[in-house]
Coordinates of C-alpha atoms in Angstrom, one line a residue:
M1 CA -22.1 62.0 30.5
D2 CA -18.8 60.2 31.0
E3 CA -19.0 56.8 32.7
C4 CA -16.7 57.9 35.6
Q5 CA -18.6 61.1 36.2
S6 CA -22.0 59.3 36.2
A7 CA -20.6 56.9 38.8
I8 CA -19.6 59.6 41.3
P9 CA -21.4 58.9 44.6
A10 CA -23.9 61.6 45.7
H11 CA -24.1 60.8 49.5
D12 CA -21.6 60.1 52.3
G13 CA -22.8 56.5 52.6
D14 CA -21.8 56.0 48.9
L15 CA -18.4 57.6 49.6
H16 CA -17.8 55.0 52.3
V17 CA -18.7 52.2 49.9
V18 CA -16.2 53.5 47.3
A19 CA -13.5 53.8 50.0
A20 CA -14.2 50.3 51.2
A21 CA -14.1 48.9 47.7
H22 CA -10.8 50.7 47.0
H23 CA -9.3 49.2 50.2
I24 CA -10.5 45.7 49.2
V25 CA -9.0 46.0 45.7
K26 CA -5.6 47.1 47.2
A27 CA -5.6 44.2 49.6
L28 CA -6.4 41.7 46.9
G29 CA -3.6 43.1 44.7
T30 CA -1.0 42.1 47.4
T31 CA -2.1 38.5 47.2
K32 CA 0.5 36.1 45.8
N33 CA -0.1 33.6 43.0
L34 CA -2.6 35.7 41.1
S35 CA -2.8 35.1 37.4
D36 CA -1.6 37.8 35.1
D37 CA -5.1 38.4 33.8
L38 CA -6.6 38.8 37.2
R39 CA -3.8 41.0 38.4
K40 CA -4.4 43.3 35.4
I41 CA -8.1 43.5 36.2
L42 CA -7.4 44.5 39.7
I43 CA -4.9 47.2 38.6
D44 CA -7.5 48.6 36.2
L45 CA -10.2 48.6 38.8
D46 CA -7.8 50.2 41.4
A47 CA -7.0 53.0 38.9
H48 CA -10.6 53.4 38.1
L49 CA -11.6 53.8 41.8
S50 CA -8.7 56.2 42.3
L51 CA -10.0 58.3 39.5
I52 CA -13.5 58.3 41.0
T53 CA -12.1 59.4 44.3
S54 CA -9.9 62.0 42.6
N55 CA -12.8 63.4 40.7
I56 CA -14.8 63.7 43.9
D57 CA -11.8 65.4 45.5
S58 CA -11.5 67.7 42.6
K59 CA -15.1 68.8 43.2
G60 CA -14.1 69.5 46.7
G61 CA -10.9 71.3 45.7
K62 CA -8.4 68.6 46.5
G63 CA -7.5 68.0 42.8
F64 CA -6.0 64.8 41.4
V65 CA -3.8 64.1 44.4
E66 CA -4.2 60.3 44.5
V67 CA -3.8 60.0 40.7
E68 CA -0.7 62.0 40.8
E69 CA 0.7 59.8 43.7
R70 CA 0.0 56.7 41.7
L71 CA 1.7 58.2 38.6
K72 CA 4.7 59.1 40.7
R73 CA 5.0 55.5 42.0
V74 CA 4.9 53.9 38.6
E75 CA 7.2 56.7 37.3
R76 CA 9.8 55.7 39.8
K77 CA 9.6 52.1 38.7
I78 CA 10.1 53.0 35.1
V79 CA 12.6 55.8 35.2
I80 CA 14.9 53.9 37.5
W81 CA 15.7 51.5 34.6
E82 CA 16.7 54.5 32.4
S83 CA 19.7 55.3 34.6
D84 CA 20.6 51.6 35.0
R85 CA 21.5 50.1 31.6
I86 CA 21.3 46.5 32.8
M87 CA 18.7 44.8 30.8
I88 CA 15.5 44.2 32.7
W89 CA 14.9 40.6 31.6
D90 CA 18.5 39.8 32.4
S91 CA 17.9 40.9 35.9
G92 CA 15.2 38.2 36.6
P93 CA 11.6 37.4 36.1
K94 CA 10.4 39.5 39.1
E95 CA 12.0 42.6 37.7
A96 CA 10.4 42.0 34.3
S97 CA 7.0 41.3 35.8
D98 CA 7.2 44.5 38.0
Y99 CA 8.1 46.6 35.0
L100 CA 5.3 45.2 32.8
E101 CA 2.8 45.9 35.7
A102 CA 4.1 49.4 35.9
V103 CA 3.6 49.9 32.2
D104 CA 0.1 48.4 32.4
E105 CA -0.7 50.9 35.2
V106 CA 0.5 53.8 33.2
Q107 CA -1.7 52.7 30.3
T108 CA -4.6 52.3 32.6
L109 CA -4.1 55.8 34.1
I110 CA -3.9 57.2 30.6
D111 CA -7.1 55.5 29.5
S112 CA -8.9 56.6 32.6
L113 CA -7.7 60.2 32.4
R114 CA -8.8 60.4 28.7
S115 CA -12.2 59.0 29.7
L116 CA -12.8 62.0 31.9
S117 CA -14.1 65.3 30.5
M118 CA -11.2 67.8 30.6
N119 CA -13.4 70.9 31.4
E120 CA -10.3 73.0 31.0
N121 CA -8.7 71.2 34.0
Q122 CA -5.1 72.1 33.8
K123 CA -4.0 69.5 36.3
Q124 CA -5.7 66.7 34.4
K125 CA -4.0 67.8 31.2
E126 CA -0.6 67.9 33.0
L127 CA -1.1 64.4 34.4
L128 CA -2.1 63.0 31.0
H129 CA 0.9 64.5 29.3
R130 CA 3.2 63.1 32.0
A131 CA 1.7 59.7 31.8
S132 CA 1.9 59.7 27.9
S133 CA 5.6 60.7 28.0
L134 CA 6.2 58.0 30.6
L135 CA 4.5 55.4 28.4
Q136 CA 6.6 56.5 25.4
M137 CA 9.7 56.1 27.5
A138 CA 8.6 52.6 28.5
M139 CA 7.8 51.6 25.0
S140 CA 11.3 52.6 23.8
R141 CA 12.8 50.6 26.6
L142 CA 10.6 47.6 25.8
E143 CA 11.7 47.8 22.2
E144 CA 15.4 47.7 23.3
E145 CA 14.6 44.8 25.6
L146 CA 12.9 43.0 22.7
I147 CA 15.9 43.5 20.3
H148 CA 18.3 42.4 23.0
M149 CA 16.3 39.3 23.8
L150 CA 16.0 38.3 20.2
V151 CA 19.7 38.8 19.5
K152 CA 20.9 37.2 22.7
H153 CA 18.8 34.1 22.2
K154 CA 19.2 33.8 18.5
Q155 CA 19.8 30.1 17.6
Q156 CA 22.2 28.9 15.0
S157 CA 20.9 25.4 14.8
G158 CA 20.1 23.5 11.6
P159 CA 22.0 21.8 8.8
T160 CA 25.5 23.2 8.2
Y161 CA 26.5 20.8 5.4
M162 CA 27.7 22.3 2.2
P163 CA 28.6 20.2 -0.8
S164 CA 32.3 20.3 -1.5
P165 CA 33.5 21.0 -5.1
S166 CA 34.4 17.3 -5.4
S167 CA 30.8 16.3 -4.9
Q168 CA 29.5 18.5 -7.6
R169 CA 28.7 17.0 -11.0
N170 CA 30.5 18.7 -13.8
V171 CA 30.5 16.5 -16.9
V172 CA 31.7 18.5 -19.8
Y173 CA 32.8 16.9 -23.1
N174 CA 36.4 17.8 -24.1
E175 CA 38.5 15.7 -26.3
S176 CA 41.7 16.8 -24.6
V177 CA 40.5 15.5 -21.3
V178 CA 39.6 11.8 -20.8
S179 CA 36.2 11.6 -19.2
L180 CA 36.2 10.3 -15.6
D181 CA 35.6 6.5 -15.7
N182 CA 36.7 5.1 -12.3
E183 CA 35.2 4.6 -8.9
S184 CA 36.0 8.1 -7.6
A185 CA 34.4 9.5 -10.7
K186 CA 31.3 7.5 -10.2
E187 CA 31.0 8.9 -6.7
A188 CA 31.6 12.4 -8.0
L189 CA 29.0 12.0 -10.7
S190 CA 26.4 10.4 -8.4
K191 CA 23.5 12.5 -7.1
N192 CA 24.5 14.6 -4.1
S193 CA 24.3 12.5 -0.9
C194 CA 22.8 15.5 0.8
S195 CA 19.8 15.6 -1.4
N196 CA 17.5 14.2 1.2
E197 CA 19.6 15.1 4.2
C198 CA 18.0 18.4 5.1
G199 CA 14.3 17.3 4.6
E200 CA 11.6 19.4 6.1
Y201 CA 11.9 19.9 9.8
I202 CA 11.5 22.8 12.3
V203 CA 14.1 24.1 14.6
D204 CA 13.8 26.5 17.5
L205 CA 15.1 29.8 16.2
V206 CA 14.5 31.2 19.7
P207 CA 14.6 29.0 22.7
E208 CA 11.2 27.8 23.9
H209 CA 11.5 29.4 27.3
V210 CA 12.0 32.8 25.8
I211 CA 8.8 32.9 23.8
P212 CA 6.5 33.9 26.7
D213 CA 8.8 36.9 27.5
I214 CA 8.6 38.1 23.9
K215 CA 4.9 37.6 23.8
S216 CA 4.5 39.6 27.1
I217 CA 6.3 42.5 25.4
A218 CA 4.2 42.1 22.3
K219 CA 0.9 42.2 24.3
V220 CA 1.9 45.4 26.2
M221 CA 3.2 47.2 23.1
F222 CA 0.1 46.3 21.0
A223 CA -2.2 47.2 23.9
S224 CA -0.5 50.6 24.1
D225 CA -0.8 51.3 20.3
Y226 CA 2.9 50.6 19.8
G227 CA 2.3 47.5 17.6
Q228 CA 4.1 49.1 14.6
E229 CA 7.2 49.7 16.7
F230 CA 7.2 46.1 18.0
C231 CA 6.8 44.8 14.4
E232 CA 9.7 47.0 13.1
A233 CA 12.0 45.8 15.8
F234 CA 11.0 42.1 15.5
I235 CA 11.2 42.2 11.7
G236 CA 14.6 43.9 11.8
V237 CA 16.3 41.3 14.0
R238 CA 14.7 38.2 12.4
K239 CA 15.3 39.5 8.9
E240 CA 19.0 40.0 9.7
A241 CA 19.2 36.5 11.3
L242 CA 17.7 34.9 8.2
E243 CA 20.1 36.8 5.9
Q244 CA 23.0 35.6 8.1
H245 CA 21.8 32.0 7.6
F246 CA 21.6 32.7 3.9
D247 CA 25.2 34.0 3.9
I248 CA 26.4 30.9 5.7
L249 CA 25.2 28.9 2.8
E250 CA 27.6 31.0 0.7
N251 CA 25.1 32.5 -1.6
G252 CA 26.2 35.7 -3.3
K253 CA 23.6 38.4 -4.0
L254 CA 24.0 38.1 -7.8
S255 CA 22.1 40.2 -10.3
I256 CA 20.6 38.6 -13.4
E257 CA 23.3 40.2 -15.5
D258 CA 26.0 38.7 -13.2
V259 CA 24.5 35.2 -13.7
L260 CA 24.2 35.5 -17.4
K261 CA 27.9 36.5 -17.7
M262 CA 29.3 33.7 -15.5
E263 CA 31.7 31.0 -16.8
W264 CA 30.3 27.5 -16.6
C265 CA 32.5 26.3 -13.7
S266 CA 31.4 29.2 -11.5
L267 CA 27.8 29.0 -12.6
S268 CA 27.7 25.3 -11.9
T269 CA 28.8 25.9 -8.3
E270 CA 26.2 28.7 -7.9
M271 CA 23.5 26.4 -9.2
N272 CA 24.5 23.8 -6.8
K273 CA 24.4 26.3 -3.9
W274 CA 21.0 27.5 -5.0
T275 CA 19.6 23.9 -4.9
W276 CA 20.9 23.3 -1.4
S277 CA 19.9 26.8 -0.2
M278 CA 16.3 26.3 -1.4
K279 CA 16.1 23.1 0.6
I280 CA 17.5 24.7 3.7
I281 CA 15.8 28.1 3.5
F282 CA 12.3 26.8 2.7
G283 CA 12.5 23.3 4.2
V284 CA 14.0 24.4 7.5
Y285 CA 14.4 28.1 8.2
L286 CA 11.2 29.6 6.8
M287 CA 9.2 26.8 8.3
S288 CA 10.8 27.6 11.6
E289 CA 10.4 31.3 11.1
K290 CA 6.7 30.9 10.4
R291 CA 6.3 28.9 13.6
L292 CA 8.1 31.7 15.6
C293 CA 5.8 34.3 14.1
D294 CA 2.8 32.2 14.9
Q295 CA 3.9 31.8 18.5
V296 CA 4.6 35.5 19.0
L297 CA 2.1 37.2 16.7
G298 CA -0.6 34.5 16.2
E299 CA -3.2 36.4 18.2
F300 CA -2.7 39.7 16.2
G301 CA -4.3 38.6 13.0
S302 CA -2.9 39.8 9.7
V303 CA 0.1 41.4 11.5
N304 CA 1.5 37.8 11.7
S305 CA 1.6 37.1 8.0
F306 CA 2.8 40.7 7.3
C307 CA 5.8 40.3 9.6
F308 CA 6.7 36.9 8.2
L309 CA 6.6 38.2 4.6
E310 CA 8.8 41.2 5.5
I311 CA 11.3 38.9 7.2
A312 CA 11.5 36.5 4.3
K313 CA 11.2 38.9 1.4
T314 CA 14.8 39.9 0.7
T315 CA 16.1 36.3 0.9
I316 CA 13.2 35.0 -1.3
L317 CA 13.9 37.7 -3.9
C318 CA 17.6 36.6 -4.1
L319 CA 16.6 33.0 -4.7
L320 CA 14.0 34.0 -7.2
N321 CA 16.3 36.3 -9.2
F322 CA 18.9 33.6 -9.5
G323 CA 16.4 31.0 -10.6
E324 CA 14.9 33.4 -13.2
A325 CA 18.3 34.2 -14.6
I326 CA 19.1 30.5 -15.0
A327 CA 15.7 29.9 -16.7
M328 CA 16.2 32.8 -19.2
G329 CA 19.8 32.0 -20.0
P330 CA 21.2 29.8 -22.8
Q331 CA 20.6 26.1 -22.1
E332 CA 23.8 24.2 -23.0
P333 CA 24.0 20.4 -22.6
E334 CA 26.3 20.6 -19.5
K335 CA 23.6 22.4 -17.6
L336 CA 21.1 19.6 -17.8
L337 CA 21.8 17.8 -14.5
R338 CA 22.0 21.1 -12.6
L339 CA 18.7 22.2 -14.1
L340 CA 17.1 18.9 -13.2
D341 CA 18.3 19.4 -9.6
M342 CA 16.9 22.8 -9.5
Y343 CA 13.5 21.8 -11.0
E344 CA 13.1 18.8 -8.7
T345 CA 14.0 20.8 -5.7
L346 CA 11.5 23.5 -6.5
A347 CA 8.8 21.0 -7.5
D348 CA 9.2 19.3 -4.0
L349 CA 9.0 22.6 -2.2
V350 CA 6.2 24.4 -4.1
I351 CA 3.5 22.9 -1.9
D352 CA 5.3 24.2 1.2
I353 CA 5.8 27.6 -0.4
D354 CA 2.0 27.7 -1.1
A355 CA 1.3 26.9 2.5
L356 CA 3.9 29.3 4.0
F357 CA 2.5 32.2 1.9
S358 CA -1.2 31.3 1.8
E359 CA -2.4 34.7 2.8
D360 CA -3.3 37.3 0.2
G361 CA -0.2 39.3 0.9
G362 CA 2.0 36.4 -0.1
S363 CA 0.2 35.7 -3.4
F364 CA 3.1 37.2 -5.4
V365 CA 5.5 34.8 -3.8
R366 CA 3.3 31.8 -4.8
L367 CA 2.8 33.1 -8.3
E368 CA 6.5 33.8 -9.0
F369 CA 7.7 30.4 -7.8
H370 CA 5.1 28.7 -9.9
K371 CA 6.2 30.7 -12.9
L372 CA 9.8 29.8 -12.1
L373 CA 8.9 26.1 -12.0
E374 CA 7.4 26.3 -15.5
G375 CA 10.5 28.2 -16.7
L376 CA 12.9 25.5 -15.3
A377 CA 10.8 22.8 -16.9
D378 CA 11.2 24.5 -20.3
S379 CA 15.0 24.9 -19.6
V380 CA 15.3 21.2 -18.9
K381 CA 13.6 20.3 -22.2
A382 CA 15.8 22.8 -24.0
A383 CA 19.0 21.5 -22.4
F384 CA 18.0 17.9 -23.1
N385 CA 17.4 18.6 -26.8
A386 CA 20.7 20.5 -26.9
F387 CA 22.5 17.4 -25.5
R388 CA 20.9 15.2 -28.2
V389 CA 22.0 17.6 -30.9
A390 CA 25.5 17.9 -29.4
V391 CA 25.9 14.1 -29.5
S392 CA 24.8 13.7 -33.1
S393 CA 26.7 16.8 -34.4
N394 CA 30.0 16.3 -32.6
G395 CA 32.7 16.2 -35.3
S396 CA 36.4 15.2 -35.4
L397 CA 39.1 16.1 -37.9
Y398 CA 41.4 13.3 -36.9
P399 CA 40.9 9.7 -35.9
F400 CA 41.2 8.9 -32.2
P401 CA 44.6 7.4 -31.5
G402 CA 44.8 3.7 -31.1
G403 CA 41.1 3.0 -31.9
G404 CA 40.2 3.0 -28.2
V405 CA 37.0 4.2 -26.5
H406 CA 36.3 7.7 -27.8
P407 CA 35.8 10.5 -25.2
L408 CA 32.4 11.2 -26.7
S409 CA 31.3 7.7 -25.8
K410 CA 32.5 8.1 -22.3
Y411 CA 30.9 11.5 -22.0
V412 CA 27.5 10.3 -23.3
M413 CA 27.4 7.0 -21.4
N414 CA 28.6 8.6 -18.1
Y415 CA 26.1 11.4 -18.5
I416 CA 23.0 9.3 -19.3
S417 CA 23.9 6.8 -16.5
M418 CA 22.7 9.5 -14.1
F419 CA 19.4 10.0 -15.8
P420 CA 17.6 7.1 -14.1
E421 CA 17.8 9.2 -10.8
Y422 CA 15.5 11.7 -12.6
C423 CA 13.3 9.1 -14.2
S424 CA 10.0 10.5 -12.9
T425 CA 10.9 14.1 -13.8
L426 CA 12.1 13.3 -17.2
N427 CA 9.1 11.1 -18.0
L428 CA 6.9 14.0 -17.0
L429 CA 8.8 16.7 -19.0
L430 CA 9.5 14.6 -22.1
E431 CA 6.0 13.2 -22.4
D432 CA 4.9 15.6 -25.1
Q433 CA 7.9 14.6 -27.3
H434 CA 7.6 10.9 -26.6
S435 CA 5.7 9.8 -29.8
D436 CA 8.1 11.7 -32.1
V437 CA 11.2 10.0 -30.5
A438 CA 9.6 6.6 -30.2
S439 CA 9.0 6.5 -34.0
L440 CA 12.7 7.1 -34.6
V441 CA 13.9 4.3 -32.4
S442 CA 13.9 1.0 -34.2
E443 CA 14.3 -1.3 -31.1
P444 CA 11.1 -3.2 -30.2
Q445 CA 11.2 -1.9 -26.7
C446 CA 9.0 1.0 -27.8
G447 CA 6.5 -1.3 -29.4
P448 CA 3.2 -2.7 -28.0
T449 CA 5.0 -5.5 -26.1
A450 CA 7.4 -3.3 -24.3
S451 CA 7.6 -3.2 -20.5
L452 CA 6.8 -0.1 -18.5
S453 CA 10.6 0.7 -18.0
T454 CA 11.6 0.2 -21.6
S455 CA 8.6 2.0 -23.1
C456 CA 8.5 5.1 -20.9
P457 CA 9.4 8.5 -22.5
M458 CA 12.9 8.6 -20.9
A459 CA 13.8 5.1 -22.1
C460 CA 12.9 6.0 -25.7
H461 CA 14.9 9.2 -25.5
L462 CA 17.9 7.4 -24.0
R463 CA 17.9 4.9 -26.9
S464 CA 17.5 7.7 -29.4
I465 CA 20.6 9.4 -27.9
T466 CA 22.7 6.2 -28.1
S467 CA 21.5 5.6 -31.6
S468 CA 22.8 9.1 -32.5
L469 CA 26.0 8.2 -30.7
E470 CA 26.4 5.0 -32.8
S471 CA 25.9 6.9 -36.0
N472 CA 28.5 9.5 -35.0
L473 CA 30.9 6.7 -34.1
H474 CA 30.5 5.1 -37.5
K475 CA 31.4 8.5 -39.1
K476 CA 34.5 8.8 -36.9
S477 CA 35.5 5.2 -37.8
K478 CA 35.9 6.3 -41.5
L479 CA 38.7 8.6 -40.4
Y480 CA 40.9 5.6 -40.0
K481 CA 42.7 4.5 -43.3
D482 CA 43.2 1.0 -42.0
E483 CA 39.9 -1.0 -42.3
A484 CA 41.0 -3.3 -39.5
L485 CA 41.4 -0.4 -37.1
Q486 CA 37.9 0.8 -38.1
H487 CA 36.5 -2.4 -36.7
I488 CA 38.7 -2.3 -33.6
F489 CA 37.4 1.2 -32.9
L490 CA 33.7 0.3 -33.4
M491 CA 34.2 -2.9 -31.4
N492 CA 35.7 -1.0 -28.5
N493 CA 33.0 1.7 -28.4
L494 CA 30.1 -0.6 -28.8
H495 CA 31.4 -3.0 -26.2
Y496 CA 31.9 0.0 -23.9
M497 CA 28.3 1.1 -24.4
V498 CA 27.0 -2.4 -23.7
Q499 CA 29.0 -2.7 -20.5
K500 CA 27.8 0.7 -19.3
V501 CA 24.2 -0.3 -19.8
K502 CA 24.6 -3.8 -18.2
G503 CA 26.5 -2.5 -15.2
S504 CA 24.2 0.4 -14.3
E505 CA 20.6 1.5 -13.6
L506 CA 20.3 2.0 -17.4
R507 CA 19.6 -1.7 -18.0
P508 CA 15.9 -1.6 -17.3
F509 CA 15.4 1.3 -19.7
F510 CA 17.4 -0.4 -22.6
G511 CA 16.2 -3.9 -22.1
D512 CA 17.8 -7.3 -22.7
E513 CA 16.9 -7.2 -26.4
W514 CA 19.0 -4.1 -26.9
I515 CA 21.9 -5.7 -25.0
R516 CA 21.7 -8.8 -27.2
K517 CA 21.6 -6.8 -30.4
H518 CA 24.6 -4.7 -29.5
N519 CA 26.6 -7.7 -28.2
A520 CA 26.1 -9.1 -31.7
K521 CA 27.2 -5.8 -33.2
F522 CA 30.5 -5.6 -31.4
Q523 CA 31.2 -9.3 -31.9
Q524 CA 30.6 -8.9 -35.6
H525 CA 33.3 -6.1 -35.7
E526 CA 35.6 -8.5 -33.8
M527 CA 35.1 -11.1 -36.5
N528 CA 35.5 -8.5 -39.3
Y529 CA 38.8 -7.4 -37.7
E530 CA 40.1 -11.0 -37.8
R531 CA 39.0 -11.5 -41.3
V532 CA 40.6 -8.2 -42.6
T533 CA 43.8 -8.6 -40.6
W534 CA 44.7 -12.3 -40.5
S535 CA 43.0 -14.0 -43.4
S536 CA 45.6 -12.7 -45.8
V537 CA 48.4 -13.6 -43.4
V538 CA 47.2 -17.1 -42.9
L539 CA 46.6 -17.5 -46.6
L540 CA 50.3 -17.2 -47.1
L541 CA 50.7 -20.6 -45.4
K542 CA 48.2 -22.3 -47.7
D543 CA 49.6 -25.3 -49.6
D544 CA 49.7 -24.5 -53.3
N545 CA 49.7 -28.2 -54.2
P546 CA 47.3 -29.9 -51.8
G547 CA 48.0 -33.4 -53.3
S548 CA 51.8 -33.4 -52.6
S549 CA 53.1 -34.5 -49.2
S550 CA 55.4 -31.5 -48.6
L551 CA 56.8 -28.4 -50.2
S552 CA 60.2 -28.0 -51.7
K553 CA 62.8 -26.4 -49.5
S554 CA 62.8 -23.2 -51.6
A555 CA 59.0 -23.0 -51.7
F556 CA 58.9 -23.6 -47.9
K557 CA 61.5 -20.9 -47.3
E558 CA 59.6 -18.5 -49.5
K559 CA 56.4 -19.0 -47.6
C560 CA 58.1 -18.7 -44.2
K561 CA 59.6 -15.4 -45.3
G562 CA 56.3 -14.1 -46.6
F563 CA 54.5 -15.1 -43.4
S564 CA 57.3 -13.5 -41.2
V565 CA 57.2 -10.2 -43.1
A566 CA 53.4 -10.0 -43.0
F567 CA 53.2 -11.0 -39.3
E568 CA 55.9 -8.4 -38.3
E569 CA 54.0 -5.7 -40.2
V570 CA 50.9 -6.5 -38.2
Y571 CA 52.9 -6.7 -35.0
K572 CA 54.5 -3.3 -35.6
N573 CA 51.1 -1.6 -36.3
Q574 CA 48.8 -3.3 -33.9
T575 CA 50.9 -3.2 -30.7
S576 CA 50.0 0.6 -30.8
W577 CA 46.3 -0.2 -31.1
C578 CA 44.3 -0.1 -27.9
I579 CA 41.7 -2.4 -26.4
P580 CA 41.1 -0.8 -23.0
D581 CA 38.9 -3.6 -21.6
P582 CA 41.1 -6.4 -20.3
Q583 CA 38.6 -9.2 -20.9
L584 CA 37.8 -8.0 -24.4
R585 CA 41.5 -7.7 -25.2
E586 CA 42.2 -11.2 -23.8
D587 CA 39.3 -12.7 -25.8
L588 CA 40.5 -11.2 -29.0
R589 CA 44.0 -12.4 -28.4
I590 CA 42.8 -15.9 -27.8
S591 CA 40.6 -15.9 -30.8
T592 CA 43.5 -14.6 -33.0
S593 CA 45.9 -17.1 -31.5
L594 CA 43.6 -20.0 -32.2
K595 CA 43.4 -19.0 -35.9
V596 CA 47.0 -17.9 -36.6
V597 CA 49.0 -20.2 -34.3
H598 CA 47.0 -23.2 -35.4
A599 CA 47.6 -22.4 -39.1
Y600 CA 51.3 -21.8 -38.5
R601 CA 51.7 -25.0 -36.5
T602 CA 49.9 -27.1 -39.1
F603 CA 52.1 -25.6 -41.9
L604 CA 55.3 -26.5 -40.1
G605 CA 53.9 -29.9 -39.2
R606 CA 53.4 -30.7 -42.9
N607 CA 57.0 -29.8 -43.7
P608 CA 59.1 -31.3 -40.9
A609 CA 62.1 -31.9 -43.1
H610 CA 62.7 -28.2 -43.7
V611 CA 62.2 -26.9 -40.2
D612 CA 65.5 -25.4 -39.1
D613 CA 66.8 -22.0 -37.8
K614 CA 67.9 -21.0 -41.3
C615 CA 64.4 -21.2 -42.7
I616 CA 62.2 -20.3 -39.8
K617 CA 62.5 -16.8 -38.2
H618 CA 59.7 -17.4 -35.6
T619 CA 58.8 -20.6 -33.9
V620 CA 55.2 -21.4 -32.9
E621 CA 56.0 -20.4 -29.3
D622 CA 57.4 -17.1 -30.6
V623 CA 54.2 -16.3 -32.5
E624 CA 52.1 -17.1 -29.4
K625 CA 54.2 -14.8 -27.2
L626 CA 54.3 -12.0 -29.7
L627 CA 50.5 -12.0 -30.1
L628 CA 50.4 -11.1 -26.4
D629 CA 51.9 -7.7 -27.2
L630 CA 49.0 -6.7 -29.4
F631 CA 46.4 -4.0 -28.4
E632 CA 48.4 -2.6 -25.4
G633 CA 48.4 0.9 -26.8
S634 CA 52.2 1.2 -26.8
P635 CA 54.1 0.7 -30.1
R636 CA 56.7 -2.1 -30.1
S637 CA 59.2 -3.5 -32.6
L638 CA 60.5 -7.0 -32.6
R639 CA 63.7 -5.6 -31.1
N640 CA 61.9 -4.7 -27.8
S641 CA 59.3 -7.5 -27.9
R642 CA 58.9 -9.7 -24.9
R643 CA 60.5 -12.6 -26.8
M644 CA 63.6 -10.6 -27.8
M645 CA 64.0 -9.2 -24.3
K646 CA 63.9 -12.7 -22.8
T647 CA 66.6 -13.9 -25.3

């Protein structure tokens, strides 16, 4: 027999007890400062006692009068809000509390009516139908209130920084464009300053004071078997909010085909956006979204993780699709830095991803991101190898004008100067290729006495790359017909490499021994230049008869003429040659001047009797000044030399 029916009093004295209990419950219900849980217990008990009384009355022919009266009272409280479109929770906490109490009472009446045996009681069926319809109406309203509340109180807080195009690293070798080699370029090529800016922190996606209101709606809807409707509404609003945040980060919803067809400039920008978006979405918004789900749905078991996954799924798939498209695409050298950024970002986040999606339902997310991490690792290796091949195989049909620093040297040295920022990652990913590369590098830094910095996998790979660059530069030097210009070219480029290593974070990875060795190399080319260019010129001043005190006037005049012709030929050619580094240029001028001017002054000093304007075209001072015009990279003739312009 039903619990309510078994509890029906059999005697008048019992009826008085029920009536007294009912009166006490009603009196307690009017007491202020009751907790929500206690108030709910009293409402349930009141409804239960009403049904006992109603059941007794029905036996006596009075029917469900009191139940109907109670239903009418709560019906008025609920229906009145259907005609007034002002949102309940906007009207104040009392109105919201009264509405929830009314909904609780309807649910209690429904439960109690269902607990009674129908026995073909038409009135009971009618009341149950009315109460169920009323509950459905209330649930629809609560769903509207929930959506309104979530939208109204949606927070837009969090990092809003987006890297500007000027901060993006695009280093692409092109002989028609001189590689960036100044302070602004160094800033542009440095690692994004925002890399650690976003970090991992949690923001309030919904204000803290609103959470209890959302939870109160959740409890009522779940208690009334409307949990699915609550979840659909909650997921819909929060999913839209997350996608709006994703759009703010300027991420296009690109297919794999779209990514594979992109030009490098556009693709580089999208890769940069992906890196930043991963940090913001996982490090901030999904962390915050998970906390919100825990706060609202934490007591509802697996519903919590289901809702979180549904909210995040679309955004996650967009990020996954782009990453997978990059990993499966061709890995050109220019992608290397972007790929390293992507790999490091995901490697830093993968622990958080595992924690966010630790439930069984999120296993596919964990699996896919771990697979993507492996794919990006392979892409980094492929791009690094492509970079090494590009350095060694880069060819030229024509010599670089003026013998200055070749764009390939600038490209390679500027590029590798950023590798130390990725030292740990490159050491990890290049470890399996370390022994092969170390055997190819002749410098002792890879030997048993090497330091940790100079012997690590990345260091050996760096020296392998610069070794390939040197070999390529030697090939390019052969394009010059003038042997002296070959030495100027090699001197310039080797000096540039040394200065780049000395003045950057590359130094620990190359070591002092490498620097000393390459200093000696470019200095040797400097001496070779002097030998090839000036030895024959100075030889023209050599005394053919060392035993005699001076030359005859005709012999003196002939030697002066030969020297002037040879000197002017060098001047005409080498003023167009270029030594970009001011200190290196000055050092070579001084060294040349000491050799040439000293020889010329000595020659004239041995023949003072013949020194006059008719025999001497250039004085010692003229030669000193004319040597200052060399290596400026702009052709000059003696007509527009500094000396001639002054005279």
